[in-house]
Every structure is written in structure tokens, then in C-alpha cells.
Short mmCIF file of C-alpha atoms in Angstrom, two decimals:
data_model
loop_
_atom_site.label_atom_id
_atom_site.label_comp_id
_atom_site.label_asym_id
_atom_site.label_seq_id
_atom_site.Cartn_x
_atom_site.Cartn_y
_atom_site.Cartn_z
CA MET Q 256 -21.22 30.37 72.32
CA ALA Q 257 -18.70 29.00 69.85
CA SER Q 258 -21.36 27.03 68.03
CA GLU Q 259 -23.52 30.15 67.87
CA THR Q 260 -20.89 32.03 65.89
CA GLU Q 261 -20.25 29.02 63.66
CA LYS Q 262 -23.95 28.82 62.99
CA SER Q 263 -24.26 32.44 61.95
CA ALA Q 264 -21.21 32.07 59.74
CA ASP Q 265 -22.88 29.09 58.04
CA ASN Q 266 -26.01 31.06 57.53
CA GLU Q 267 -24.18 34.04 56.13
CA SER Q 268 -22.60 31.88 53.49
CA THR Q 269 -25.99 30.58 52.39
CA GLY Q 270 -27.44 34.08 52.47
CA ASN Q 271 -30.04 33.38 55.14
CA ILE Q 272 -31.08 35.88 57.74
CA VAL Q 273 -30.77 34.52 61.25
CA VAL Q 274 -33.56 35.36 63.61
CA LEU Q 275 -32.28 35.09 67.16
CA THR Q 276 -34.55 34.84 70.14
CA THR Q 277 -33.43 34.57 73.70
CA GLN Q 278 -36.37 33.00 75.48
CA GLY Q 279 -35.35 29.37 75.05
CA PRO Q 280 -32.09 27.55 75.59
CA GLN Q 281 -29.55 27.65 72.82
CA ILE Q 282 -30.33 25.17 70.07
CA PRO Q 283 -27.29 22.83 70.02
CA LYS Q 284 -25.41 22.08 66.87
CA PRO Q 285 -26.89 18.91 65.40
CA TRP Q 286 -24.71 15.81 65.29
CA GLY Q 287 -22.01 17.88 67.00
CA LYS Q 288 -18.71 15.99 67.10
CA ARG Q 289 -17.62 17.43 70.41
CA ILE Q 290 -18.72 15.46 73.45
CA ILE Q 291 -18.14 18.41 75.74
CA SER Q 292 -20.48 21.24 74.90
CA ALA Q 293 -22.68 23.57 76.89
CA TRP Q 294 -25.61 21.35 76.03
CA SER Q 295 -24.03 18.04 77.07
CA ILE Q 296 -22.60 19.50 80.29
CA SER Q 297 -26.02 20.82 81.26
CA LEU Q 298 -27.84 17.60 80.41
CA MET Q 299 -25.35 15.23 82.01
CA GLY Q 300 -25.07 17.53 85.03
CA ALA Q 301 -28.82 17.57 85.50
CA ILE Q 302 -29.22 13.82 85.10
CA ILE Q 303 -26.30 12.96 87.38
CA THR Q 304 -27.49 15.40 90.05
CA LEU Q 305 -30.98 13.89 89.87
CA ILE Q 306 -29.66 10.33 90.16
CA VAL Q 307 -27.25 11.17 93.00
CA LEU Q 308 -29.93 13.03 94.98
CA CYS Q 309 -32.47 10.25 94.55
CA THR Q 310 -30.10 7.42 95.46
CA MET Q 311 -28.30 9.15 98.33
CA TRP Q 312 -31.41 10.66 99.94
CA PRO Q 313 -34.42 8.77 98.58
CA ASP Q 314 -36.42 10.47 101.31
CA PRO Q 315 -37.44 13.15 100.33
CA TYR Q 316 -35.94 13.47 96.80
CA LEU Q 317 -37.27 10.20 95.37
CA ASP Q 318 -40.65 10.93 96.96
CA VAL Q 319 -40.78 14.28 95.17
CA LEU Q 320 -39.79 12.70 91.88
CA THR Q 321 -42.44 9.99 92.08
CA PHE Q 322 -45.05 12.63 92.94
CA LEU Q 323 -44.37 14.61 89.74
CA PRO Q 324 -45.12 12.38 86.66
CA ASP Q 325 -48.84 13.27 86.53
CA GLY Q 326 -47.81 16.90 86.41
CA ILE Q 327 -45.34 16.24 83.59
CA LEU Q 328 -48.18 14.78 81.53
CA VAL Q 329 -50.36 17.84 82.13
CA THR Q 330 -47.46 20.12 81.19
CA PHE Q 331 -46.96 18.15 77.97
CA GLU Q 332 -50.69 18.22 77.25
CA VAL Q 333 -50.91 21.99 77.62
CA THR Q 334 -47.72 22.51 75.61
CA ALA Q 335 -48.77 20.19 72.78
CA LEU Q 336 -52.24 21.73 72.45
CA ALA Q 337 -50.82 25.25 72.62
CA ILE Q 338 -48.21 24.47 69.93
CA CYS Q 339 -50.93 23.03 67.69
CA CYS Q 340 -52.86 26.28 68.00
CA ALA Q 341 -50.00 28.78 68.16
CA VAL Q 342 -48.07 27.63 65.06
CA PRO Q 343 -51.04 27.96 62.64
CA LEU Q 344 -52.00 31.22 64.37
CA GLY Q 345 -48.44 32.45 63.97
CA LEU Q 346 -48.46 31.50 60.28
CA LEU Q 347 -51.74 33.36 59.72
CA THR Q 348 -50.42 36.37 61.65
CA GLY Q 349 -47.17 36.37 59.68
CA LEU Q 350 -49.06 36.17 56.37
CA GLY Q 351 -51.38 38.92 57.62
CA ARG Q 352 -48.46 41.15 58.49
CA ILE Q 353 -47.15 40.99 54.92
CA ALA Q 354 -50.60 41.09 53.28
CA LYS Q 355 -51.26 43.84 50.77
CA ASN Q 356 -54.86 44.18 51.98
CA PRO Q 357 -54.69 47.10 54.48
CA VAL Q 358 -57.50 45.76 56.70
CA ILE Q 359 -55.87 42.34 57.15
CA ASN Q 360 -52.44 43.90 57.57
CA LEU Q 361 -53.63 46.39 60.19
CA GLY Q 362 -55.62 43.70 62.01
CA ALA Q 363 -52.63 41.37 62.27
CA SER Q 364 -50.29 44.17 63.31
CA THR Q 365 -52.66 45.42 65.99
CA TYR Q 366 -53.06 41.91 67.37
CA VAL Q 367 -49.28 41.56 67.62
CA GLU Q 368 -48.85 44.95 69.29
CA ILE Q 369 -51.56 44.35 71.87
CA ILE Q 370 -50.59 40.80 72.81
CA ARG Q 371 -46.89 41.56 72.97
CA GLY Q 372 -47.58 44.40 75.38
CA ILE Q 373 -49.46 42.33 77.99
CA PRO Q 374 -47.67 39.82 80.23
CA LEU Q 375 -48.71 36.20 79.72
CA LEU Q 376 -49.60 35.86 83.40
CA VAL Q 377 -52.02 38.77 83.12
CA GLN Q 378 -53.54 37.21 79.99
CA ILE Q 379 -54.07 33.91 81.80
CA PHE Q 380 -55.72 35.68 84.74
CA TYR Q 381 -57.81 37.71 82.35
CA ILE Q 382 -59.16 34.75 80.40
CA TYR Q 383 -59.71 32.48 83.39
CA TYR Q 384 -60.93 34.93 86.05
CA ALA Q 385 -61.94 38.20 84.41
CA LEU Q 386 -63.83 36.70 81.50
CA SER Q 387 -65.60 34.23 83.79
CA LYS Q 388 -68.01 37.10 84.35
CA PHE Q 389 -69.33 36.42 80.82
CA LEU Q 390 -68.48 32.81 80.06
CA GLN Q 391 -67.11 29.97 82.11
CA VAL Q 392 -64.24 28.07 80.53
CA SER Q 393 -62.22 25.20 81.96
CA SER Q 394 -58.74 25.87 83.22
CA LEU Q 395 -57.27 23.74 80.38
CA THR Q 396 -59.09 25.79 77.73
CA SER Q 397 -58.06 29.06 79.36
CA ALA Q 398 -54.46 27.93 79.54
CA VAL Q 399 -54.32 26.79 75.91
CA VAL Q 400 -56.13 29.90 74.62
CA ALA Q 401 -53.99 32.32 76.61
CA ILE Q 402 -50.69 30.67 75.70
CA SER Q 403 -51.64 30.22 72.01
CA PHE Q 404 -52.70 33.83 71.61
CA CYS Q 405 -49.56 35.07 73.30
CA TYR Q 406 -47.13 32.87 71.39
CA GLY Q 407 -49.08 33.20 68.12
CA ALA Q 408 -48.15 36.88 68.18
CA TYR Q 409 -44.46 36.16 68.81
CA MET Q 410 -44.40 33.45 66.14
CA GLY Q 411 -46.13 35.75 63.68
CA GLU Q 412 -43.03 37.93 63.74
CA VAL Q 413 -40.80 34.89 63.21
CA PHE Q 414 -42.89 33.71 60.25
CA ARG Q 415 -42.90 37.20 58.75
CA ALA Q 416 -39.11 37.48 58.99
CA GLY Q 417 -38.64 34.00 57.54
CA ILE Q 418 -40.90 34.66 54.58
CA MET Q 419 -39.30 38.02 53.87
CA ALA Q 420 -35.83 36.46 53.91
CA ILE Q 421 -36.61 34.44 50.75
CA PRO Q 422 -35.19 36.27 47.71
CA LYS Q 423 -37.70 38.09 45.52
CA GLY Q 424 -36.48 36.14 42.50
CA GLN Q 425 -38.20 33.01 43.85
CA THR Q 426 -41.57 34.75 43.79
CA GLU Q 427 -40.88 36.17 40.33
CA ALA Q 428 -39.87 32.77 38.96
CA ALA Q 429 -43.03 31.14 40.32
CA ARG Q 430 -45.31 33.94 39.13
CA SER Q 431 -43.71 33.93 35.68
CA LEU Q 432 -44.62 30.23 35.35
CA GLY Q 433 -48.26 31.12 36.03
CA PHE Q 434 -48.61 30.29 39.74
CA ASN Q 435 -50.97 32.60 41.61
CA ARG Q 436 -50.01 34.28 44.87
CA PHE Q 437 -51.26 31.48 47.12
CA GLN Q 438 -49.64 28.73 45.07
CA THR Q 439 -46.39 30.69 45.08
CA MET Q 440 -46.57 31.04 48.86
CA PHE Q 441 -47.38 27.39 49.57
CA TYR Q 442 -45.32 25.59 46.93
CA VAL Q 443 -42.26 27.83 46.71
CA ILE Q 444 -41.85 30.35 49.53
CA LEU Q 445 -43.04 28.57 52.69
CA PRO Q 446 -41.13 25.31 52.09
CA GLN Q 447 -37.96 27.37 51.89
CA ALA Q 448 -38.87 29.82 54.64
CA TRP Q 449 -39.61 26.93 56.99
CA ARG Q 450 -35.89 26.29 57.24
CA THR Q 451 -35.19 29.78 58.55
CA ILE Q 452 -38.30 29.73 60.67
CA LEU Q 453 -37.83 26.37 62.39
CA PRO Q 454 -35.01 27.21 64.85
CA PRO Q 455 -36.71 30.28 66.32
CA VAL Q 456 -40.12 28.56 66.28
CA GLY Q 457 -38.56 25.58 68.05
CA ASN Q 458 -37.11 28.02 70.53
CA GLU Q 459 -40.53 29.58 71.08
CA CYS Q 460 -42.01 26.12 71.66
CA ILE Q 461 -39.41 25.40 74.32
CA ALA Q 462 -40.03 28.78 75.92
CA MET Q 463 -43.72 27.93 75.78
CA LEU Q 464 -43.14 24.69 77.66
CA LYS Q 465 -41.45 26.64 80.41
CA ASP Q 466 -44.19 29.25 80.45
CA THR Q 467 -46.84 26.60 80.99
CA SER Q 468 -45.63 26.69 84.60
CA LEU Q 469 -47.70 29.88 84.85
CA VAL Q 470 -50.90 27.89 84.52
CA SER Q 471 -50.33 26.58 88.03
CA VAL Q 472 -51.96 29.83 89.19
CA MET Q 473 -55.26 28.40 87.94
CA ALA Q 474 -54.65 25.32 90.10
CA MET Q 475 -54.03 23.20 87.02
CA PRO Q 476 -52.14 20.12 88.17
CA ASP Q 477 -49.08 20.66 85.94
CA LEU Q 478 -45.49 19.97 86.90
CA MET Q 479 -45.16 23.26 88.77
CA GLN Q 480 -48.47 22.87 90.58
CA ARG Q 481 -47.62 19.31 91.66
CA GLY Q 482 -44.37 20.64 93.07
CA ARG Q 483 -46.20 23.42 94.86
CA SER Q 484 -48.67 21.07 96.46
CA PHE Q 485 -45.92 18.69 97.57
CA ALA Q 486 -44.00 21.57 99.10
CA ALA Q 487 -47.12 22.90 100.80
CA LYS Q 488 -47.71 19.51 102.40
CA THR Q 489 -44.16 18.81 103.52
CA TYR Q 490 -42.59 22.30 103.84
CA LEU Q 491 -39.58 20.89 101.94
CA TYR Q 492 -39.26 23.87 99.57
CA PHE Q 493 -35.57 23.50 98.78
CA GLU Q 494 -35.77 19.77 97.94
CA THR Q 495 -39.00 20.05 95.97
CA TYR Q 496 -38.06 22.96 93.77
CA THR Q 497 -34.60 21.52 93.13
CA ILE Q 498 -36.23 18.45 91.62
CA VAL Q 499 -38.83 20.52 89.72
CA ALA Q 500 -36.10 22.69 88.22
CA LEU Q 501 -34.03 19.65 87.21
CA VAL Q 502 -37.02 17.99 85.52
CA TYR Q 503 -37.86 21.15 83.57
CA LEU Q 504 -34.20 21.50 82.57
CA ILE Q 505 -33.93 17.91 81.31
CA ILE Q 506 -37.16 18.21 79.29
CA THR Q 507 -36.17 21.49 77.63
CA LEU Q 508 -32.65 20.28 76.83
CA LEU Q 509 -34.02 17.15 75.16
CA LEU Q 510 -36.52 19.25 73.21
CA SER Q 511 -33.81 21.62 72.02
CA LYS Q 512 -31.88 18.61 70.69
CA CYS Q 513 -34.98 17.47 68.79
CA VAL Q 514 -35.24 20.92 67.20
CA ALA Q 515 -31.58 20.75 66.20
CA ILE Q 516 -32.07 17.36 64.53
CA MET Q 517 -35.11 18.61 62.62
CA GLU Q 518 -33.11 21.64 61.55
CA ALA Q 519 -30.33 19.43 60.19
CA ARG Q 520 -32.84 17.43 58.16
CA LEU Q 521 -34.19 20.57 56.53
CA ASN Q 522 -30.74 21.45 55.25
CA TYR Q 523 -30.76 18.55 52.78
CA TYR Q 524 -30.82 20.63 49.62
CA ASP Q 525 -27.80 22.74 50.44
CA ARG Q 526 -25.39 19.85 50.56
CA ARG Q 527 -23.06 19.80 47.62
CA LYS Q 528 -21.59 16.58 46.36
CA MET T 290 -55.41 17.93 27.99
CA THR T 291 -52.33 20.09 27.76
CA GLU T 292 -53.36 21.86 24.59
CA GLU T 293 -56.73 22.93 25.92
CA SER T 294 -55.14 24.19 29.14
CA ASN T 295 -52.98 26.58 27.21
CA ILE T 296 -55.11 29.59 26.46
CA LYS T 297 -53.99 30.11 22.89
CA THR T 298 -52.63 27.74 20.32
CA GLN T 299 -49.49 28.53 18.40
CA PRO T 300 -50.16 31.69 16.37
CA ALA T 301 -49.42 31.84 12.67
CA LYS T 302 -45.90 32.92 11.82
CA GLY T 303 -45.56 36.63 11.19
CA GLU T 304 -48.73 37.58 13.08
CA PRO T 305 -48.22 40.25 15.79
CA ILE T 306 -47.85 38.45 19.12
CA ILE T 307 -46.60 41.20 21.47
CA GLU T 308 -47.81 44.75 20.92
CA ILE T 309 -46.36 47.44 23.13
CA SER T 310 -47.79 50.89 22.56
CA GLN T 311 -46.98 54.23 24.17
CA VAL T 312 -45.70 52.66 27.36
CA TRP T 313 -44.40 54.84 30.18
CA LYS T 314 -42.98 53.66 33.47
CA PHE T 315 -41.66 55.70 36.38
CA PHE T 316 -39.59 54.70 39.40
CA GLY T 317 -40.23 57.68 41.65
CA SER T 318 -38.84 60.66 39.78
CA LEU T 319 -36.87 58.44 37.39
CA THR T 320 -38.42 57.73 34.02
CA ALA T 321 -37.67 54.08 33.27
CA LEU T 322 -39.63 53.84 30.01
CA GLN T 323 -40.62 56.79 27.83
CA ASP T 324 -43.22 56.28 25.16
CA VAL T 325 -42.00 52.86 24.06
CA ASN T 326 -43.66 51.33 20.99
CA LEU T 327 -42.73 47.86 19.80
CA THR T 328 -44.45 45.05 17.96
CA VAL T 329 -43.00 41.56 18.00
CA HIS T 330 -44.28 39.04 15.46
CA ALA T 331 -44.69 35.32 15.98
CA GLY T 332 -41.47 33.47 15.32
CA GLU T 333 -39.42 36.64 15.48
CA ARG T 334 -36.18 36.81 17.47
CA VAL T 335 -35.71 40.22 19.03
CA VAL T 336 -32.55 41.15 20.89
CA ILE T 337 -32.58 44.24 23.08
CA ILE T 338 -29.24 45.90 23.80
CA GLY T 339 -28.24 49.06 25.60
CA PRO T 340 -26.24 50.42 28.53
CA SER T 341 -27.25 49.46 32.08
CA GLY T 342 -30.11 51.55 33.36
CA SER T 343 -31.45 52.06 29.86
CA GLY T 344 -34.76 50.36 30.70
CA LYS T 345 -34.25 47.20 28.67
CA SER T 346 -34.85 44.81 31.58
CA THR T 347 -37.81 46.89 32.74
CA LEU T 348 -39.33 46.64 29.27
CA LEU T 349 -38.82 42.88 29.17
CA ARG T 350 -40.22 42.40 32.66
CA SER T 351 -43.27 44.49 31.87
CA ILE T 352 -44.12 42.11 29.02
CA ASN T 353 -45.24 39.50 31.56
CA ARG T 354 -46.13 42.15 34.10
CA LEU T 355 -43.44 41.48 36.65
CA GLU T 356 -43.29 45.26 36.40
CA THR T 357 -46.52 47.20 36.11
CA ILE T 358 -46.54 50.05 33.63
CA ASP T 359 -47.88 53.52 34.39
CA GLN T 360 -49.24 54.45 30.97
CA GLY T 361 -49.88 52.76 27.66
CA THR T 362 -50.90 49.24 26.80
CA ILE T 363 -49.18 45.90 26.32
CA THR T 364 -51.09 43.26 24.39
CA ILE T 365 -50.04 39.62 24.29
CA GLN T 366 -51.79 37.51 21.64
CA GLY T 367 -54.64 40.00 21.48
CA GLN T 368 -55.11 40.26 25.26
CA ASP T 369 -54.48 43.55 27.02
CA ILE T 370 -52.41 42.51 30.02
CA SER T 371 -52.16 45.92 31.65
CA HIS T 372 -55.86 45.89 32.50
CA CYS T 373 -56.75 42.24 33.00
CA ARG T 374 -57.93 40.20 35.97
CA PRO T 375 -55.38 38.32 38.08
CA HIS T 376 -56.72 35.02 36.76
CA GLU T 377 -56.27 36.09 33.13
CA LEU T 378 -52.79 37.31 33.96
CA ASN T 379 -51.85 33.90 35.40
CA LEU T 380 -53.17 32.18 32.27
CA MET T 381 -51.20 34.58 30.08
CA ARG T 382 -48.01 33.94 32.04
CA ARG T 383 -48.23 30.21 31.35
CA ASN T 384 -47.79 31.12 27.73
CA VAL T 385 -44.79 33.39 28.27
CA GLY T 386 -41.66 31.68 29.54
CA MET T 387 -39.10 33.74 31.42
CA VAL T 388 -35.42 33.11 32.10
CA PHE T 389 -33.71 35.28 34.71
CA GLN T 390 -30.18 36.54 35.17
CA GLN T 391 -29.96 34.85 38.59
CA PHE T 392 -31.56 31.56 37.38
CA ASN T 393 -34.04 31.57 40.29
CA LEU T 394 -34.35 27.80 40.39
CA PHE T 395 -36.30 26.48 43.37
CA PRO T 396 -33.46 25.34 45.67
CA HIS T 397 -35.63 22.94 47.70
CA LYS T 398 -36.61 20.92 44.62
CA THR T 399 -34.52 18.59 42.48
CA VAL T 400 -33.85 19.43 38.84
CA MET T 401 -36.65 17.08 37.81
CA GLN T 402 -39.09 18.59 40.34
CA ASN T 403 -38.18 22.10 39.20
CA VAL T 404 -39.16 21.22 35.65
CA THR T 405 -42.25 19.12 36.46
CA MET T 406 -43.75 21.31 39.18
CA ALA T 407 -45.60 23.87 37.06
CA PRO T 408 -46.98 21.38 34.47
CA ARG T 409 -48.23 19.13 37.26
CA LYS T 410 -49.79 21.79 39.44
CA LEU T 411 -51.04 24.12 36.71
CA LEU T 412 -51.74 21.94 33.69
CA GLY T 413 -52.82 18.87 35.64
CA LEU T 414 -50.31 16.51 34.08
CA THR T 415 -49.71 13.25 35.92
CA LYS T 416 -46.28 12.65 37.42
CA ALA T 417 -45.39 10.24 34.59
CA GLU T 418 -46.54 12.63 31.84
CA ALA T 419 -44.72 15.57 33.38
CA GLU T 420 -41.53 13.56 33.88
CA GLU T 421 -41.61 12.32 30.31
CA ARG T 422 -41.94 15.89 29.08
CA ALA T 423 -39.25 17.08 31.48
CA LEU T 424 -36.81 14.37 30.43
CA LYS T 425 -37.12 15.35 26.77
CA LEU T 426 -36.45 18.98 27.68
CA LEU T 427 -33.54 18.08 29.92
CA GLN T 428 -32.06 16.06 27.08
CA LYS T 429 -32.57 19.03 24.78
CA VAL T 430 -30.60 21.30 27.13
CA GLY T 431 -28.05 18.52 27.68
CA ILE T 432 -28.50 17.95 31.39
CA SER T 433 -30.66 14.83 31.73
CA ASP T 434 -28.00 13.08 33.81
CA LYS T 435 -28.51 15.61 36.62
CA ALA T 436 -32.26 15.10 36.99
CA ALA T 437 -31.98 13.94 40.60
CA ALA T 438 -29.54 16.65 41.70
CA TYR T 439 -30.45 19.75 43.68
CA PRO T 440 -29.67 23.13 42.09
CA ALA T 441 -26.91 23.88 44.63
CA MET T 442 -24.93 20.94 43.20
CA LEU T 443 -24.91 22.39 39.68
CA SER T 444 -22.69 24.97 38.02
CA GLY T 445 -24.15 28.28 36.94
CA GLY T 446 -24.36 27.23 33.31
CA GLN T 447 -26.12 24.00 34.24
CA GLN T 448 -28.56 25.86 36.49
CA GLN T 449 -29.42 28.28 33.72
CA ARG T 450 -30.05 25.43 31.29
CA VAL T 451 -32.40 23.85 33.84
CA ALA T 452 -34.13 27.22 34.17
CA ILE T 453 -34.67 27.26 30.40
CA ALA T 454 -36.08 23.72 30.53
CA ARG T 455 -38.37 24.73 33.39
CA ALA T 456 -39.79 27.61 31.37
CA LEU T 457 -40.18 25.42 28.27
CA ALA T 458 -42.07 22.76 30.23
CA MET T 459 -45.15 25.00 30.13
CA GLN T 460 -44.88 24.93 26.31
CA PRO T 461 -44.96 28.70 25.98
CA ASN T 462 -45.36 30.53 22.69
CA ILE T 463 -43.01 33.30 23.77
CA MET T 464 -39.72 33.14 25.66
CA LEU T 465 -38.25 36.14 27.48
CA PHE T 466 -34.58 36.13 28.45
CA ASP T 467 -33.37 38.74 30.94
CA GLU T 468 -29.56 38.83 30.62
CA PRO T 469 -29.37 35.02 30.86
CA THR T 470 -25.59 34.86 30.67
CA SER T 471 -24.59 37.92 32.71
CA ALA T 472 -24.20 36.03 35.98
CA LEU T 473 -22.15 33.20 34.45
CA ASP T 474 -18.43 32.51 34.40
CA PRO T 475 -17.08 33.17 30.89
CA GLU T 476 -16.49 29.48 30.10
CA MET T 477 -20.15 28.68 30.79
CA VAL T 478 -21.65 31.35 28.57
CA GLY T 479 -21.26 29.21 25.45
CA GLU T 480 -23.29 26.24 26.72
CA VAL T 481 -26.27 28.47 27.55
CA LEU T 482 -26.08 30.38 24.28
CA ASP T 483 -25.99 27.08 22.37
CA VAL T 484 -29.31 26.10 23.95
CA MET T 485 -30.78 29.49 23.05
CA VAL T 486 -29.56 29.24 19.46
CA GLY T 487 -31.20 25.80 19.25
CA LEU T 488 -34.43 27.28 20.53
CA ALA T 489 -34.26 30.09 17.96
CA GLU T 490 -33.76 27.53 15.19
CA ASP T 491 -36.91 25.73 16.35
CA GLY T 492 -38.86 28.90 15.56
CA MET T 493 -39.61 30.08 19.11
CA THR T 494 -40.63 33.73 19.49
CA MET T 495 -37.85 35.19 21.62
CA CYS T 496 -37.17 38.52 23.29
CA CYS T 497 -33.72 38.62 24.72
CA VAL T 498 -31.93 41.28 26.74
CA THR T 499 -28.23 40.52 26.46
CA HIS T 500 -24.71 41.86 26.22
CA GLU T 501 -23.65 38.98 23.96
CA MET T 502 -23.27 40.73 20.62
CA GLY T 503 -22.10 37.53 18.92
CA PHE T 504 -25.41 35.91 19.84
CA ALA T 505 -27.33 38.96 18.60
CA LYS T 506 -25.53 38.82 15.24
CA MET T 507 -26.14 35.10 14.90
CA VAL T 508 -29.82 34.69 15.78
CA ALA T 509 -31.55 38.08 15.91
CA ASP T 510 -34.08 39.08 13.27
CA ARG T 511 -34.11 42.51 14.80
CA VAL T 512 -31.82 44.32 17.23
CA ILE T 513 -33.25 47.09 19.39
CA PHE T 514 -31.00 49.67 21.01
CA MET T 515 -32.38 51.38 24.10
CA ASP T 516 -31.04 54.29 26.10
CA HIS T 517 -32.68 56.41 28.83
CA GLY T 518 -35.90 54.42 28.57
CA GLN T 519 -36.35 55.01 24.87
CA ILE T 520 -35.90 52.89 21.79
CA ILE T 521 -33.20 54.84 19.96
CA GLU T 522 -32.63 52.66 16.96
CA GLN T 523 -33.72 49.28 15.62
CA GLY T 524 -33.03 47.16 12.61
CA ASN T 525 -31.50 43.93 11.42
CA PRO T 526 -28.19 43.02 13.07
CA GLU T 527 -25.97 43.81 10.05
CA ARG T 528 -27.31 47.33 9.83
CA ILE T 529 -27.19 47.98 13.58
CA PHE T 530 -23.67 46.68 14.03
CA ASN T 531 -22.12 47.73 10.71
CA SER T 532 -23.75 51.06 10.01
CA PRO T 533 -25.22 52.54 13.22
CA ARG T 534 -26.88 55.88 12.59
CA HIS T 535 -27.46 57.36 16.00
CA PRO T 536 -24.34 58.74 17.75
CA ARG T 537 -25.34 57.15 21.06
CA LEU T 538 -25.51 53.71 19.48
CA ARG T 539 -22.15 54.31 17.78
CA GLN T 540 -20.64 55.32 21.11
CA PHE T 541 -22.16 52.26 22.85
CA LEU T 542 -20.84 49.87 20.23
CA GLU T 543 -17.37 51.42 20.38
CA GLN T 544 -17.30 50.88 24.13
CA ILE T 545 -18.30 47.22 24.13
CA LEU T 546 -16.71 45.88 20.94
#
């Protein structure tokens, strides 16, 4: 919590607007000097618990752990594909939401309103089961489409806020040099907005990784589904889901650190001598 | 290459280059510009003064259409910019440099990249050509040693000089200055004004909104006093400052001098 307040103080001094989302874990402070932080306690705790469980009681904990790696790969596959689709979709949605053209603006806004109002689980069911009446799509395609559409809408709002946080003077300076609206957006506004956008987008990506557990309802062999099938075979629900939770936790904590490091790199131009 | 990319070549001295006729502008119920008429000739240095809210910045910004006008016409080098296509507007803007009160440098680019960006992307200069041009301009504004720095590392005066170099890199025929020294610490005003005086001596057509009366006296061919969106009085600096006719101008000068 302390680093959260420090972070917003930093951002206030540089005049940035902080967009806070609560779906992912807190992005840790990059290169933090303190060894003891909420992030390091969680990560070390998770790893130590995992090691202790697996060495003390290899049966069943180590068995569960060795059963999961295939699922981790599927989880990563779904997450990576969904990020690749959702980030461009979010950018387009964000640009649409600030577009002067009323048709584009209304279209983007309606998309956001509709998608935000329907739970992701319902969307996954809808695309995989309900739409199968008209066209048959694989469970991977359904998963990626459902998650991308859902998160594209959330990210659209993040992109919109990030773009609008850039002072108007930047646009005026670029336009006065003769850049058109698209050049201004891509050469001047977006490279700067990206810095405000990255932490919440990183957060959304981490939340997305967790939400891929929902695709197990389509019997996709992801991390969650592997856990479910192990538990169904052995009836060891407590042991199985403890390991599944720990693996998810470790992955998301490592990802949040990656986001923090990327964030630090984007701050290069604010450093004074 | 660069010459043919600029839409117009340097106009002959004394020829009308900016023609503003019967321009009105409203912000809601507020009248920002009322029936403004002004012709600026090539090579002329025009300084616009007036109290805040008098419409002087609005007038300057409408010259390159950062503000759209509600009535009247503004013609730049024979082209009506109030009714032109976006593409024509972008070409016109290459020819009209603008310097802002808040500098508006691109913070994610180095000084060199700030100055070379527009010539490279818009005029198609190679990196080497653009950097050669930029270096000359940075030398001219006295800041070539900071080419690799980011704007956040520079003082306000240095940033504003880079902003001037950035505008000059497009080799404009007209330069607009919107209160270029108002956001600066007093000790930095001089270094920016020196650059502007140098530019005036080179024969650049300049329109400058400023509160620096010393600068107006030194370089202006014509001083324009605006109040409530109207041009109240204009003339050469000696006449405006030494024998103002209109009571509002007299009152304004008493307050600031």
C-alpha cells in the first residue's frame, strides 16, 4: 500500500493521471530497494510453500505438480493469443471512443457498454455453445475470441483515458508543424500515452491470465482443467487446488514484476541529470 | 527536394502575406474577435499587445487555424485557410511556424529528435540532412551542446529556444509567437528575446503576442493594441508608446510601464 501512495505522488508531480484498476495484483515498484514488500512476501511464501509441500509429501503434491505443466502451456497459449488480439482491439476501441465521427464513436461506445455488461463466463458459453447452432468453432478459437472481445472493451477505456491525459499543447504543437491527425496520434500522442496506459494494460493482461481459468468449462485442457481432472480422478480436492492456486499465484506475481520493469524503462525521458 | 515540398517560395518583401478580413469568433456567448481586419506584409514584424482576454492569442492562433473562426476570411499567401481541405491546411501549416507559451516540446524525444522529426517525416529529408539542418539551427539558438538531452533536463529558456529551432526546421515563411516569454523565469527572458531579435534581423515575417514592451520597441514595424476582441489602435512603436490616442491604450500603458 505504501508503494501505491508513493507511485501516485510521483505521477502527480509529473502531471499524469493515474488509472487504477483492481482486477490484477498490485504492480510492484520496479527495482524496489526494500527486500520485504507485499510482492516479495507473496512470491517467496508461495514458492516456499510449494517446495515444502512437494518435498515433505511428494505423494500427492508432487504428483499434482507434475500433472499440471501441459495445462500451464495451454493457459499461456490462450493468454498470449488473447493479449495479441485484445490490445489492438482496445487501441481501436479507445481511438473510436474519442473519434469525432459520430458513427464510429457511437459504435465503439455501444460495443463497450454491451460487453462490459455481460459476464465473461456467459460470453464464453455464448460463443462456444449458443453460436454452435450457426457455426462450429474450436474451443481455442472460442476462448480467444470471447476473452479478446471482453478485455478489448476494458482496455478501450484504458487507452481512451491514457490518450486524453496527454496535454492538448502536444497536439497543437504537432499540428502547427503540419502533421495530420493520424501522424500526430502515432508519432506524438501514443508514444507518450503508452506510459500511462502500460500499468493498467499490464494489469488487465494479468487479470486476463487468471480469467483464462474460465475456459475450463469448455473442457479445454488449461491449468484449471488439468487440476479438475486430477481431482476428479483422485478425489484429492484440497491438495490439488492448493497446488493450482500456488501455480497461478507464482505466474501472476512474476508477470506483475515484468510489467513493473517495462514501466520503469518507459520513464527514461523524465530523468533529470 | 525541400524547396519543392514547401508549397510557396519566399514571397517578395512588402507583398501581403497574411490577410485577415472581417473576422468574428465566439466562445459561447463571449465574443472573442469582433470584426478584425489586419494585413501583414512579407518581412514585416508585427507585435500584438493588449490586456489578457483581449483576443490577441485567439487572433494569432486563428492564423494557422488552431482556432476556427466563425465569420470572415483569413488568407495566407493567397490561400483562404478558413475554407480549405485538411490536406491544404497541413501544407499551409508547414509554412507557418508557431512558438507556444508552454513550449510544448515533445518530452519523449531528444532535442535533436524534436527538431528533426517534422522535416524527416513531412519533407522526406534523410536523417543526415535533417540533423545537419537541425545542428545549424541549434547553433543559431545557442543550444547545440544539448542536442542529446531530453526536454525535461533543460531550463525553460533552453526549452523555448529549442521550440523556436523546431519551428524553424520546417523553413517557414511566417513565424507566430504566442507569449513566448510569459512562462519563463525573469532571468531567462533575455536569452529567448535575443533569439527572436536575431530572427527579426534576418527578415523573417513575425507576428508576436507579448508583454515585453522593450522587445516591441526594438523590433516591431507595427504595434497592434487589442481590447475586447477588437483592434483599437495600431501604428509604429514610437507613436503607440509615446503618443497613444485611445484612452484605453493610454490606461493599458500606464498600468504596465
